[in-house]
Amino acid sequence: MSASSLSQEHTKLILDGTKIAWHQDRIKAWERGERIAPVTIDMALTRACNYGCHYCYAMMQENERHPITKEVMMDFLDDCAELGVKAISFVSDGESTISPAFVDSVVRGSELGISMAVGSNAYVLNEHKLRQVLPHLTYLRVNITAGERRRYAEIMGVPEKFFDQVRQNILDMVRLKKEMGLSVTIGLQMVLMPQYEDQILPLARLGQELRPDYLVIKHCSDNEDGFLGVDYDGYQKLYSKLREAEALSDEGYQVVVKWSKIEAKGTRSYQRCYGPPFLIQLSGSGLVAPCGMLFNEKYKKFHVGNITRERFKDIVRGDRYWEVMNYLASPDFNAQKMCGSLCLQHKVNEHLDGYMKGERGLEAPPGPLPAHLNFV
C-alpha cells in the first residue's frame, strides 16, 4: 500500500511522544510471553555517510561492517512482512540514501504493505530519486541543523555548496508532493545543542520559506560517558527562543519543539528497558541489537545477530534475541546507570514502565487515529 492511500482519519502528528498505546494487541502478546515481532524497525542500509556532523552519535556506534546488499534487503523485507513488522524507518547510524539498495528497498517494503520512512541529510535526494521513492513513503525527514549557509557547513561538516543543493532538494520534494497528489509528510529536523542557539530562528524561518509540513527541534543524545559533551543544563536558557520559533508556525507549517526530552535534561524516570521488542534498531552493518546505543563492539553481549549472515525471522524467533530482551526488562538491568541519554526507545519505555507499574491503563486515547501510526 502506498503512502498516498493513507486514511484521512489519520490526522494528528505526534512528534513528541509515542504511539505504542494504539498497538495493544502487540503489548498483550508480549505480556503473555509470546515472541512478538517489532512494530517498528529503525535501521540504516550502510554505515557510510557523506557528512561529518559534529553532533553525530554514529561516531560512537562502530562495529564490524558487513555490506547490506539488495539481495540481503529483499530477504529481510520478506521476513518483516511474514513476521508482522508494521513499519521500517531508514535512519539509524548511516546515510541510507547513498546505498545502491535504497530505492529498491523503499519500493519493495511499500509493496509488501510495510509503512516506509526515511531520515536523511537529503544531499543526494534529487528529483529523479524523489519521484521513485516519495509515492512509497509515509514520511521523509531531512536532518538540517542550521538555516544559514556558513553555519550549516560548520555544524554539518560539509562544503557550503551542500546547503544550496539540500535547499533545492527540499523545494523539489515539497513541489513533487503537491504535483503527484501524495500524502507523504515532509519534515525538517534540527538536532539542537546549546551552542547552535544562533540557528534556531534562521532555520525556523527557512522552513517558512521552503514549506515542509513541519520543523522539529530536538535534543542531542549523548552516551553514558558524555562523549559529545552535551550541556543539558544549557538548554534552559534557550527556552524563550524556542517558543519564538514555535510562534512562526502557520497553516500548513508547524514548528515543534520536543519539550519533554529537552526539559528532561538527559535523565530517565525508569530503570527497566521494555521498548526494544516493539521498536528495535539495526546498524548499517546488518547488526541486530536492542538499540543504537548498544551497537558498539564493546556491547557485544547485547548483539543478537546480523541480517547479512542469517535470516531476520530466525533471529527474532531465536533464544538469543529473547535472552537479551528479557534481561533488559529484568531487575538486573538499570537504564539509569547503564545507558546513554534519551534513546530512541525513551518515550515507549516511559509509557510501558507506567503501564507495568499500574500507573496508566492500556487504552488508546480517544479521537481520530494519529498520523504515522505504525511508527511508534
Short mmCIF file of C-alpha atoms in Angstrom, two decimals:
data_model
loop_
_atom_site.label_atom_id
_atom_site.label_comp_id
_atom_site.label_asym_id
_atom_site.label_seq_id
_atom_site.Cartn_x
_atom_site.Cartn_y
_atom_site.Cartn_z
CA MET A 1 0.00 0.00 0.00
CA SER A 2 1.49 3.36 -0.98
CA ALA A 3 1.62 6.40 1.28
CA SER A 4 -0.95 8.11 -0.94
CA SER A 5 -3.63 5.71 0.29
CA LEU A 6 -3.23 6.85 3.89
CA SER A 7 -6.64 7.16 5.52
CA GLN A 8 -7.97 10.67 6.02
CA GLU A 9 -8.83 9.65 9.59
CA HIS A 10 -5.11 9.72 10.40
CA THR A 11 -4.63 13.42 11.01
CA LYS A 12 -2.65 14.45 14.09
CA LEU A 13 1.14 14.33 14.01
CA ILE A 14 2.70 13.13 17.27
CA LEU A 15 6.26 14.44 17.17
CA ASP A 16 6.92 14.50 20.92
CA GLY A 17 5.54 11.27 22.32
CA THR A 18 4.78 7.66 21.40
CA LYS A 19 2.03 5.80 19.57
CA ILE A 20 2.60 2.50 21.37
CA ALA A 21 -0.85 2.76 23.04
CA TRP A 22 -2.51 2.08 19.67
CA HIS A 23 -0.77 -1.31 19.46
CA GLN A 24 -2.47 -3.09 22.35
CA ASP A 25 -2.54 -6.45 20.59
CA ARG A 26 1.26 -6.48 20.48
CA ILE A 27 1.54 -5.34 24.12
CA LYS A 28 -0.84 -8.07 25.31
CA ALA A 29 1.01 -10.74 23.34
CA TRP A 30 4.30 -9.54 24.86
CA GLU A 31 2.76 -9.69 28.35
CA ARG A 32 1.75 -13.30 27.68
CA GLY A 33 5.38 -14.09 26.93
CA GLU A 34 4.93 -14.53 23.18
CA ARG A 35 7.89 -13.89 20.87
CA ILE A 36 6.44 -10.85 19.15
CA ALA A 37 7.74 -9.08 16.08
CA PRO A 38 8.72 -5.40 16.41
CA VAL A 39 6.06 -2.89 15.48
CA THR A 40 8.72 -0.55 14.12
CA ILE A 41 12.30 -1.13 12.94
CA ASP A 42 14.76 1.77 12.75
CA MET A 43 17.72 0.84 10.56
CA ALA A 44 20.36 2.01 8.09
CA LEU A 45 21.37 0.45 4.79
CA THR A 46 25.02 1.39 5.30
CA ARG A 47 27.38 2.69 7.98
CA ALA A 48 28.84 5.12 5.45
CA CYS A 49 27.91 8.80 5.35
CA ASN A 50 28.75 11.74 3.11
CA TYR A 51 28.53 14.23 6.00
CA GLY A 52 30.58 14.88 9.15
CA CYS A 53 28.05 16.35 11.59
CA HIS A 54 29.63 17.45 14.86
CA TYR A 55 26.71 16.09 16.89
CA CYS A 56 26.68 12.66 15.21
CA TYR A 57 26.00 9.76 17.60
CA ALA A 58 27.10 7.27 14.93
CA MET A 59 30.73 8.05 15.76
CA MET A 60 30.18 6.06 18.96
CA GLN A 61 28.45 3.11 17.26
CA GLU A 62 31.30 1.46 15.35
CA ASN A 63 31.02 -2.30 14.89
CA GLU A 64 32.23 -4.90 12.40
CA ARG A 65 30.99 -3.81 8.99
CA HIS A 66 29.22 -6.08 6.51
CA PRO A 67 27.66 -4.80 3.26
CA ILE A 68 23.86 -4.85 3.14
CA THR A 69 23.22 -5.86 -0.46
CA LYS A 70 19.97 -5.68 -2.41
CA GLU A 71 19.63 -9.46 -2.05
CA VAL A 72 20.01 -9.22 1.73
CA MET A 73 17.38 -6.48 1.87
CA MET A 74 14.85 -8.35 -0.24
CA ASP A 75 15.11 -11.35 2.10
CA PHE A 76 14.93 -9.05 5.12
CA LEU A 77 11.80 -7.27 3.87
CA ASP A 78 10.12 -10.58 3.07
CA ASP A 79 10.88 -11.73 6.63
CA CYS A 80 9.50 -8.49 8.10
CA ALA A 81 6.25 -8.94 6.18
CA GLU A 82 5.98 -12.58 7.31
CA LEU A 83 6.66 -11.69 10.96
CA GLY A 84 4.18 -8.79 11.02
CA VAL A 85 6.55 -5.82 11.26
CA LYS A 86 4.41 -2.76 10.58
CA ALA A 87 6.94 -0.03 9.79
CA ILE A 88 10.58 0.48 8.82
CA SER A 89 12.42 3.80 9.00
CA PHE A 90 15.77 4.20 7.26
CA VAL A 91 17.54 6.40 9.82
CA SER A 92 19.91 4.77 12.35
CA ASP A 93 23.71 5.02 12.01
CA GLY A 94 24.38 5.73 8.31
CA GLU A 95 23.12 7.67 5.29
CA SER A 96 20.83 5.13 3.64
CA THR A 97 20.20 7.23 0.54
CA ILE A 98 23.77 6.58 -0.72
CA SER A 99 23.26 2.79 -0.63
CA PRO A 100 22.71 1.09 -4.02
CA ALA A 101 19.83 -0.81 -2.37
CA PHE A 102 17.99 2.34 -1.21
CA VAL A 103 15.32 2.89 -3.88
CA ASP A 104 14.54 -0.82 -4.36
CA SER A 105 14.22 -1.30 -0.59
CA VAL A 106 11.75 1.58 -0.16
CA VAL A 107 9.61 0.39 -3.07
CA ARG A 108 9.67 -3.31 -2.10
CA GLY A 109 8.82 -2.60 1.55
CA SER A 110 5.87 -0.47 0.49
CA GLU A 111 4.64 -3.14 -1.94
CA LEU A 112 4.71 -5.68 0.92
CA GLY A 113 2.37 -3.44 2.95
CA ILE A 114 5.02 -2.14 5.34
CA SER A 115 4.94 1.58 6.18
CA MET A 116 8.26 3.05 4.99
CA ALA A 117 10.06 6.21 6.07
CA VAL A 118 13.42 7.91 5.60
CA GLY A 119 15.57 10.27 7.64
CA SER A 120 18.33 11.79 5.53
CA ASN A 121 20.67 14.73 5.04
CA ALA A 122 18.94 14.79 1.61
CA TYR A 123 22.06 15.77 -0.35
CA VAL A 124 21.63 13.03 -2.98
CA LEU A 125 17.82 13.12 -2.99
CA ASN A 126 17.49 14.79 -6.37
CA GLU A 127 14.24 14.93 -8.34
CA HIS A 128 14.89 11.59 -10.08
CA LYS A 129 15.24 9.70 -6.80
CA LEU A 130 12.39 11.62 -5.18
CA ARG A 131 9.97 10.63 -7.95
CA GLN A 132 10.85 6.98 -7.33
CA VAL A 133 10.50 6.93 -3.53
CA LEU A 134 8.02 9.62 -2.49
CA PRO A 135 4.91 7.63 -3.53
CA HIS A 136 6.08 4.80 -1.24
CA LEU A 137 6.94 6.80 1.89
CA THR A 138 4.86 7.68 4.94
CA TYR A 139 7.32 10.42 5.83
CA LEU A 140 10.61 11.89 4.65
CA ARG A 141 12.55 13.83 7.27
CA VAL A 142 15.54 16.00 6.39
CA ASN A 143 18.23 16.35 9.04
CA ILE A 144 19.26 20.00 8.85
CA THR A 145 20.71 21.74 11.88
CA ALA A 146 21.29 25.24 10.52
CA GLY A 147 19.36 27.76 8.47
CA GLU A 148 22.38 29.72 7.24
CA ARG A 149 24.89 28.57 4.63
CA ARG A 150 28.12 29.15 6.58
CA ARG A 151 26.87 27.69 9.85
CA TYR A 152 25.37 24.70 8.01
CA ALA A 153 28.81 23.91 6.63
CA GLU A 154 30.45 24.31 10.05
CA ILE A 155 27.97 22.23 12.03
CA MET A 156 27.35 19.50 9.45
CA GLY A 157 30.95 19.14 8.27
CA VAL A 158 30.44 19.75 4.55
CA PRO A 159 31.25 22.44 1.93
CA GLU A 160 28.88 25.42 1.87
CA LYS A 161 27.58 24.43 -1.58
CA PHE A 162 25.91 21.39 0.01
CA PHE A 163 23.45 23.77 1.69
CA ASP A 164 22.33 25.07 -1.71
CA GLN A 165 21.77 21.55 -3.06
CA VAL A 166 19.81 20.43 0.01
CA ARG A 167 17.71 23.59 -0.09
CA GLN A 168 16.81 22.84 -3.73
CA ASN A 169 16.05 19.20 -2.93
CA ILE A 170 13.63 20.26 -0.19
CA LEU A 171 11.88 22.63 -2.60
CA ASP A 172 11.62 19.76 -5.08
CA MET A 173 10.17 17.28 -2.58
CA VAL A 174 7.55 19.81 -1.45
CA ARG A 175 6.64 20.56 -5.08
CA LEU A 176 6.52 16.90 -6.10
CA LYS A 177 4.30 16.02 -3.16
CA LYS A 178 1.78 18.56 -4.43
CA GLU A 179 2.16 17.69 -8.11
CA MET A 180 1.82 13.94 -7.53
CA GLY A 181 -1.05 14.29 -5.04
CA LEU A 182 0.79 12.42 -2.26
CA SER A 183 0.07 12.31 1.46
CA VAL A 184 3.73 11.74 2.40
CA THR A 185 4.78 14.03 5.26
CA ILE A 186 7.82 16.22 4.52
CA GLY A 187 9.67 17.30 7.65
CA LEU A 188 12.86 19.02 8.75
CA GLN A 189 14.74 18.12 11.93
CA MET A 190 17.21 20.17 13.95
CA VAL A 191 19.40 18.29 16.44
CA LEU A 192 19.94 21.10 18.91
CA MET A 193 22.99 21.57 21.09
CA PRO A 194 23.07 24.77 23.17
CA GLN A 195 25.93 26.17 21.05
CA TYR A 196 23.64 26.09 17.99
CA GLU A 197 21.32 28.68 19.55
CA ASP A 198 22.05 31.17 16.76
CA GLN A 199 20.46 28.83 14.19
CA ILE A 200 17.09 28.23 15.87
CA LEU A 201 15.29 31.20 14.31
CA PRO A 202 17.10 31.19 10.93
CA LEU A 203 16.12 27.55 10.46
CA ALA A 204 12.52 28.14 11.53
CA ARG A 205 12.34 31.00 9.01
CA LEU A 206 13.93 28.84 6.30
CA GLY A 207 11.15 26.33 6.92
CA GLN A 208 8.59 29.12 6.45
CA GLU A 209 10.16 29.77 3.06
CA LEU A 210 10.57 26.16 1.88
CA ARG A 211 7.15 24.99 3.17
CA PRO A 212 7.68 21.47 4.51
CA ASP A 213 4.92 20.18 6.77
CA TYR A 214 6.97 20.70 9.91
CA LEU A 215 10.27 21.51 11.57
CA VAL A 216 11.01 19.55 14.72
CA ILE A 217 13.68 20.80 17.12
CA LYS A 218 15.02 18.04 19.34
CA HIS A 219 17.67 17.41 22.00
CA CYS A 220 21.03 15.83 21.25
CA SER A 221 21.63 12.36 22.71
CA ASP A 222 24.94 11.50 24.35
CA ASN A 223 26.46 8.25 25.56
CA GLU A 224 26.93 7.27 29.19
CA ASP A 225 30.47 8.72 29.15
CA GLY A 226 29.35 12.10 27.78
CA PHE A 227 31.46 11.72 24.63
CA LEU A 228 29.74 14.57 22.74
CA GLY A 229 29.79 16.86 25.76
CA VAL A 230 26.12 17.85 25.57
CA ASP A 231 25.36 20.56 28.16
CA TYR A 232 21.85 19.52 29.17
CA ASP A 233 21.53 22.37 31.68
CA GLY A 234 22.36 24.77 28.85
CA TYR A 235 19.04 24.13 27.09
CA GLN A 236 17.11 26.13 29.68
CA LYS A 237 18.49 29.47 28.51
CA LEU A 238 17.14 28.70 25.03
CA TYR A 239 13.50 28.29 26.08
CA SER A 240 12.35 31.80 25.07
CA LYS A 241 14.00 31.48 21.65
CA LEU A 242 12.44 28.05 21.16
CA ARG A 243 9.00 29.47 21.94
CA GLU A 244 9.68 32.28 19.46
CA ALA A 245 10.44 29.63 16.83
CA GLU A 246 7.21 27.77 17.61
CA ALA A 247 5.33 31.04 17.11
CA LEU A 248 6.45 31.02 13.46
CA SER A 249 4.06 28.12 12.81
CA ASP A 250 1.24 28.84 10.40
CA GLU A 251 -1.41 26.95 8.48
CA GLY A 252 0.49 24.22 6.67
CA TYR A 253 3.82 24.62 8.52
CA GLN A 254 4.36 23.55 12.12
CA VAL A 255 7.40 24.24 14.31
CA VAL A 256 7.51 21.65 17.10
CA VAL A 257 9.96 21.57 19.99
CA LYS A 258 10.46 18.20 21.71
CA TRP A 259 9.94 19.79 25.10
CA SER A 260 9.54 16.54 27.04
CA LYS A 261 13.07 15.40 26.22
CA ILE A 262 14.71 18.84 26.33
CA GLU A 263 13.24 19.51 29.78
CA ALA A 264 14.28 16.03 30.99
CA LYS A 265 17.93 17.18 30.89
CA GLY A 266 19.17 13.74 29.94
CA THR A 267 17.54 11.86 32.83
CA ARG A 268 15.21 8.85 32.90
CA SER A 269 12.29 8.12 35.24
CA TYR A 270 12.55 4.34 34.73
CA GLN A 271 15.13 1.60 35.25
CA ARG A 272 13.89 -1.31 33.17
CA CYS A 273 14.00 -1.17 29.38
CA TYR A 274 10.79 -2.55 27.84
CA GLY A 275 10.92 -0.78 24.48
CA PRO A 276 13.20 -2.83 22.15
CA PRO A 277 10.75 -5.71 21.44
CA PHE A 278 8.42 -3.05 19.99
CA LEU A 279 10.97 -0.65 18.49
CA ILE A 280 14.30 -2.22 17.61
CA GLN A 281 17.33 -0.80 15.81
CA LEU A 282 19.62 -2.30 13.20
CA SER A 283 23.03 -0.92 12.28
CA GLY A 284 24.08 -0.19 8.71
CA SER A 285 26.45 -3.13 9.17
CA GLY A 286 23.49 -5.51 9.37
CA LEU A 287 23.89 -5.87 13.13
CA VAL A 288 20.71 -6.52 15.12
CA ALA A 289 20.85 -5.03 18.63
CA PRO A 290 18.20 -3.73 21.04
CA CYS A 291 19.11 -0.11 20.35
CA GLY A 292 21.65 2.12 18.65
CA MET A 293 23.36 2.92 21.93
CA LEU A 294 24.45 -0.73 22.06
CA PHE A 295 25.84 -1.03 18.51
CA ASN A 296 29.47 -0.53 19.51
CA GLU A 297 31.64 -3.67 19.68
CA LYS A 298 32.18 -3.12 23.42
CA TYR A 299 28.50 -4.01 23.96
CA LYS A 300 28.83 -7.33 22.12
CA LYS A 301 26.98 -9.20 24.87
CA PHE A 302 23.81 -7.41 23.70
CA HIS A 303 24.26 -8.24 20.00
CA VAL A 304 21.79 -10.82 18.73
CA GLY A 305 22.61 -11.44 15.08
CA ASN A 306 23.33 -9.96 11.68
CA ILE A 307 20.96 -9.92 8.70
CA THR A 308 23.86 -10.31 6.25
CA ARG A 309 24.58 -13.73 7.75
CA GLU A 310 21.21 -15.11 8.85
CA ARG A 311 17.53 -14.53 8.17
CA PHE A 312 15.85 -11.90 10.31
CA LYS A 313 12.85 -14.12 11.03
CA ASP A 314 15.19 -16.72 12.53
CA ILE A 315 16.89 -14.08 14.69
CA VAL A 316 13.58 -12.74 16.06
CA ARG A 317 12.28 -16.22 16.81
CA GLY A 318 15.55 -17.37 18.36
CA ASP A 319 16.53 -17.85 22.01
CA ARG A 320 19.44 -15.38 21.92
CA TYR A 321 17.18 -12.48 20.87
CA TRP A 322 14.79 -13.09 23.74
CA GLU A 323 17.52 -13.69 26.32
CA VAL A 324 18.76 -10.17 25.64
CA MET A 325 15.26 -8.63 25.55
CA ASN A 326 14.27 -10.31 28.81
CA TYR A 327 17.49 -9.22 30.50
CA LEU A 328 16.84 -5.56 29.62
CA ALA A 329 13.34 -5.84 31.12
CA SER A 330 14.61 -7.52 34.30
CA PRO A 331 15.64 -6.10 37.70
CA ASP A 332 19.24 -6.95 36.76
CA PHE A 333 19.30 -4.06 34.28
CA ASN A 334 19.23 -0.38 35.25
CA ALA A 335 18.75 2.04 32.36
CA GLN A 336 19.51 5.00 34.63
CA LYS A 337 23.06 3.77 35.21
CA MET A 338 23.86 1.57 32.20
CA CYS A 339 22.59 3.64 29.24
CA GLY A 340 23.30 6.87 27.42
CA SER A 341 20.83 9.74 27.44
CA LEU A 342 17.41 9.96 25.78
CA CYS A 343 17.48 6.97 23.46
CA LEU A 344 15.09 6.30 20.59
CA GLN A 345 13.00 4.00 22.81
CA HIS A 346 12.73 6.59 25.62
CA LYS A 347 9.05 7.55 25.17
CA VAL A 348 7.99 3.92 24.59
CA ASN A 349 9.87 2.98 27.76
CA GLU A 350 8.15 5.72 29.76
CA HIS A 351 4.72 4.55 28.61
CA LEU A 352 5.33 0.83 29.19
CA ASP A 353 7.03 1.46 32.54
CA GLY A 354 3.95 3.36 33.71
CA TYR A 355 1.71 0.56 32.46
CA MET A 356 3.74 -2.20 34.12
CA LYS A 357 3.71 -0.28 37.41
CA GLY A 358 -0.08 0.14 37.19
CA GLU A 359 0.20 3.92 36.87
CA ARG A 360 -1.54 4.03 33.47
CA GLY A 361 -4.02 1.88 31.59
CA LEU A 362 -3.68 0.19 28.24
CA GLU A 363 -6.43 2.09 26.47
CA ALA A 364 -5.53 4.18 23.44
CA PRO A 365 -6.54 7.86 23.64
CA PRO A 366 -9.97 8.69 22.19
CA GLY A 367 -10.47 10.56 18.94
CA PRO A 368 -9.02 10.19 15.44
CA LEU A 369 -6.04 7.92 14.90
CA PRO A 370 -2.72 9.79 14.76
CA ALA A 371 -0.72 10.02 11.56
CA HIS A 372 2.21 7.63 11.06
CA LEU A 373 0.51 5.16 13.37
CA ASN A 374 2.94 2.31 12.73
CA PHE A 375 5.98 4.36 13.73
CA VAL A 376 5.71 4.03 17.48
#
